[in-house]
Amino acid sequence: MFDLGSFHILSYGTLLGSQIYQSFIGGIISFRTLSRPQFSTLQSAIFPVYFSLQTALPIVTALTFPGERTVLGVGPSSVNGVLAPKNRFTTLLPLATVFVTGITNLLVLGPKTVKVKDERMQQEIRDGKKSYDPPPHSKEMQALNKKFGRLHGYSTLVNLVSLLATMYYGTVLGQRLC
């Protein structure tokens, strides 16, 4: 028999696990271990996959939403269950938040950050100095560093909102299991 609940737990667990791993384990260890250029190359390869997961997994989680079991039977499941009035704030809102934050990083902030990173690399060639070398820097590099820092900060904030929404939904899911 096809059991939505199992797929729901697996998709939610994959979402939360990937967020925690990338944010607090893999990213930090990579930054501490690799040289700046190696770290940048690794993150450039990981982020599109990570942000794609953050975009796709809330959809999978919504599609596999199991109906609530009551004495009257089983309530609406899948998207109908997510859209049910009683689930709009506890299920739809956090899953939609994760989707929107994921797609924002995937399609907007990620590409803009990569563009500025590439511009900094070109400026490093012109300046003969790395963007992360001690000051002084050219005015152009200062502006690029500031822009990169701002975009990276926005992306990090959006990622944090996504993680908090995922954790909030986890508490809702946990209450349903009790």
Tab-separated table of C-alpha atoms in Angstrom:
chain	number	residue	atom	x	y	z
A	1	MET	CA	0.000	0.000	0.000
A	2	PHE	CA	1.198	3.532	-0.820
A	3	ASP	CA	1.829	5.342	2.455
A	4	LEU	CA	2.122	9.134	2.186
A	5	GLY	CA	3.332	9.413	5.779
A	6	SER	CA	6.565	7.525	5.118
A	7	PHE	CA	7.423	9.649	2.096
A	8	HIS	CA	6.434	12.776	4.002
A	9	ILE	CA	8.833	12.004	6.870
A	10	LEU	CA	11.615	11.114	4.424
A	11	SER	CA	11.219	14.310	2.382
A	12	TYR	CA	10.995	16.465	5.509
A	13	GLY	CA	14.002	14.709	7.072
A	14	THR	CA	16.058	15.166	3.909
A	15	LEU	CA	15.168	18.863	3.849
A	16	LEU	CA	16.066	19.494	7.493
A	17	GLY	CA	19.156	17.286	7.360
A	18	SER	CA	20.557	19.008	4.275
A	19	GLN	CA	19.925	22.444	5.791
A	20	ILE	CA	21.635	21.620	9.062
A	21	TYR	CA	24.532	19.840	7.376
A	22	GLN	CA	25.235	22.615	4.855
A	23	SER	CA	24.735	25.466	7.335
A	24	PHE	CA	26.509	24.129	10.405
A	25	ILE	CA	28.758	21.228	9.413
A	26	GLY	CA	29.884	20.977	5.783
A	27	GLY	CA	30.115	24.701	5.116
A	28	ILE	CA	32.012	25.491	8.307
A	29	ILE	CA	34.441	22.574	7.992
A	30	SER	CA	35.072	23.419	4.329
A	31	PHE	CA	35.758	27.080	5.165
A	32	ARG	CA	38.193	26.117	7.916
A	33	THR	CA	39.948	23.413	5.898
A	34	LEU	CA	40.174	24.641	2.318
A	35	SER	CA	42.008	27.592	0.840
A	36	ARG	CA	39.762	30.494	-0.209
A	37	PRO	CA	39.851	29.564	-3.919
A	38	GLN	CA	39.113	25.888	-3.178
A	39	PHE	CA	36.303	26.834	-0.805
A	40	SER	CA	34.820	29.172	-3.392
A	41	THR	CA	34.939	26.472	-6.071
A	42	LEU	CA	33.311	23.937	-3.748
A	43	GLN	CA	30.537	26.315	-2.681
A	44	SER	CA	29.882	27.292	-6.301
A	45	ALA	CA	29.252	23.613	-7.057
A	46	ILE	CA	27.226	22.870	-3.907
A	47	PHE	CA	24.912	25.889	-3.727
A	48	PRO	CA	22.871	25.267	-6.893
A	49	VAL	CA	22.174	21.698	-5.722
A	50	TYR	CA	21.460	22.816	-2.159
A	51	PHE	CA	19.116	25.622	-3.212
A	52	SER	CA	17.387	23.258	-5.660
A	53	LEU	CA	16.739	20.868	-2.773
A	54	GLN	CA	15.396	23.751	-0.674
A	55	THR	CA	13.041	24.559	-3.535
A	56	ALA	CA	11.927	21.034	-4.463
A	57	LEU	CA	11.666	19.293	-1.085
A	58	PRO	CA	8.929	21.550	0.359
A	59	ILE	CA	6.869	20.683	-2.719
A	60	VAL	CA	7.501	16.968	-2.205
A	61	THR	CA	6.686	17.391	1.487
A	62	ALA	CA	3.395	19.111	0.594
A	63	LEU	CA	2.517	16.458	-1.994
A	64	THR	CA	3.106	13.689	0.540
A	65	PHE	CA	1.228	15.380	3.398
A	66	PRO	CA	-0.721	12.593	5.108
A	67	GLY	CA	-4.306	13.181	6.122
A	68	GLU	CA	-4.992	13.388	9.830
A	69	ARG	CA	-6.582	10.262	11.283
A	70	THR	CA	-9.665	10.966	13.333
A	71	VAL	CA	-12.528	8.896	14.679
A	72	LEU	CA	-14.441	9.932	11.545
A	73	GLY	CA	-11.732	8.632	9.178
A	74	VAL	CA	-8.805	10.277	7.454
A	75	GLY	CA	-8.763	14.000	6.686
A	76	PRO	CA	-7.571	15.537	3.425
A	77	SER	CA	-4.066	14.646	2.350
A	78	SER	CA	-1.496	15.879	-0.146
A	79	VAL	CA	-2.007	19.441	-1.400
A	80	ASN	CA	-5.665	19.425	-0.282
A	81	GLY	CA	-4.533	18.729	3.270
A	82	VAL	CA	-1.881	21.438	3.158
A	83	LEU	CA	-4.436	23.948	1.845
A	84	ALA	CA	-7.114	22.965	4.378
A	85	PRO	CA	-8.060	26.013	6.489
A	86	LYS	CA	-6.811	24.446	9.737
A	87	ASN	CA	-3.369	23.767	8.189
A	88	ARG	CA	-2.720	27.081	6.464
A	89	PHE	CA	-0.573	28.593	9.228
A	90	THR	CA	0.913	25.396	10.623
A	91	THR	CA	1.750	23.629	7.352
A	92	LEU	CA	1.211	25.774	4.265
A	93	LEU	CA	2.974	28.862	5.637
A	94	PRO	CA	6.225	27.158	6.717
A	95	LEU	CA	6.439	24.974	3.598
A	96	ALA	CA	5.704	27.961	1.344
A	97	THR	CA	8.339	29.970	3.213
A	98	VAL	CA	10.954	27.281	2.616
A	99	PHE	CA	9.993	27.112	-1.068
A	100	VAL	CA	10.137	30.897	-1.535
A	101	THR	CA	13.454	31.233	0.287
A	102	GLY	CA	14.938	28.341	-1.680
A	103	ILE	CA	13.861	29.732	-5.036
A	104	THR	CA	15.032	33.223	-4.022
A	105	ASN	CA	18.524	31.885	-3.309
A	106	LEU	CA	18.472	29.652	-6.397
A	107	LEU	CA	17.290	32.191	-8.962
A	108	VAL	CA	18.142	35.612	-7.513
A	109	LEU	CA	20.703	35.838	-4.730
A	110	GLY	CA	22.883	32.897	-5.781
A	111	PRO	CA	23.409	34.072	-9.372
A	112	LYS	CA	23.965	37.688	-8.276
A	113	THR	CA	26.547	36.565	-5.714
A	114	VAL	CA	28.367	34.440	-8.305
A	115	LYS	CA	28.396	37.397	-10.712
A	116	VAL	CA	29.992	39.660	-8.092
A	117	LYS	CA	32.445	36.900	-7.168
A	118	ASP	CA	33.501	36.673	-10.823
A	119	GLU	CA	33.817	40.479	-11.019
A	120	ARG	CA	36.059	40.381	-7.949
A	121	MET	CA	38.264	37.768	-9.602
A	122	GLN	CA	38.677	40.052	-12.620
A	123	GLN	CA	39.427	42.994	-10.341
A	124	GLU	CA	42.034	40.881	-8.509
A	125	ILE	CA	43.835	40.450	-11.831
A	126	ARG	CA	43.703	44.193	-12.515
A	127	ASP	CA	44.813	45.079	-8.966
A	128	GLY	CA	47.382	42.289	-8.599
A	129	LYS	CA	45.901	41.624	-5.173
A	130	LYS	CA	43.322	39.179	-3.794
A	131	SER	CA	39.988	40.483	-2.561
A	132	TYR	CA	40.674	38.995	0.863
A	133	ASP	CA	44.237	40.306	1.194
A	134	PRO	CA	44.774	42.933	3.915
A	135	PRO	CA	43.884	46.522	2.944
A	136	PRO	CA	44.372	48.843	1.249
A	137	HIS	CA	42.234	47.884	-1.755
A	138	SER	CA	41.277	49.769	-4.874
A	139	LYS	CA	37.989	51.660	-4.746
A	140	GLU	CA	36.589	49.172	-7.255
A	141	MET	CA	37.552	46.205	-5.046
A	142	GLN	CA	36.161	47.905	-1.958
A	143	ALA	CA	32.835	48.370	-3.749
A	144	LEU	CA	32.827	44.761	-4.986
A	145	ASN	CA	33.721	43.428	-1.518
A	146	LYS	CA	30.903	45.470	-0.003
A	147	LYS	CA	28.419	44.259	-2.631
A	148	PHE	CA	29.536	40.641	-2.195
A	149	GLY	CA	29.248	40.904	1.593
A	150	ARG	CA	25.765	42.382	1.334
A	151	LEU	CA	24.540	39.682	-1.090
A	152	HIS	CA	26.144	36.935	0.975
A	153	GLY	CA	24.500	38.363	4.099
A	154	TYR	CA	21.083	38.454	2.417
A	155	SER	CA	21.520	34.876	1.240
A	156	THR	CA	22.544	33.761	4.715
A	157	LEU	CA	19.552	35.538	6.264
A	158	VAL	CA	17.178	33.967	3.729
A	159	ASN	CA	18.739	30.566	4.464
A	160	LEU	CA	18.239	31.113	8.212
A	161	VAL	CA	14.563	31.998	7.672
A	162	SER	CA	14.239	28.794	5.653
A	163	LEU	CA	15.848	26.726	8.409
A	164	LEU	CA	13.612	28.279	11.089
A	165	ALA	CA	10.495	27.615	8.989
A	166	THR	CA	11.607	24.019	8.486
A	167	MET	CA	12.209	23.570	12.204
A	168	TYR	CA	8.859	25.145	13.016
A	169	TYR	CA	7.135	22.700	10.684
A	170	GLY	CA	9.069	19.897	12.384
A	171	THR	CA	7.462	20.825	15.707
A	172	VAL	CA	4.039	20.808	14.020
A	173	LEU	CA	4.794	17.414	12.498
A	174	GLY	CA	6.033	16.098	15.820
A	175	GLN	CA	2.805	17.156	17.533
A	176	ARG	CA	0.822	15.282	14.877
A	177	LEU	CA	2.766	12.106	15.635
A	178	CYS	CA	1.971	12.159	19.353
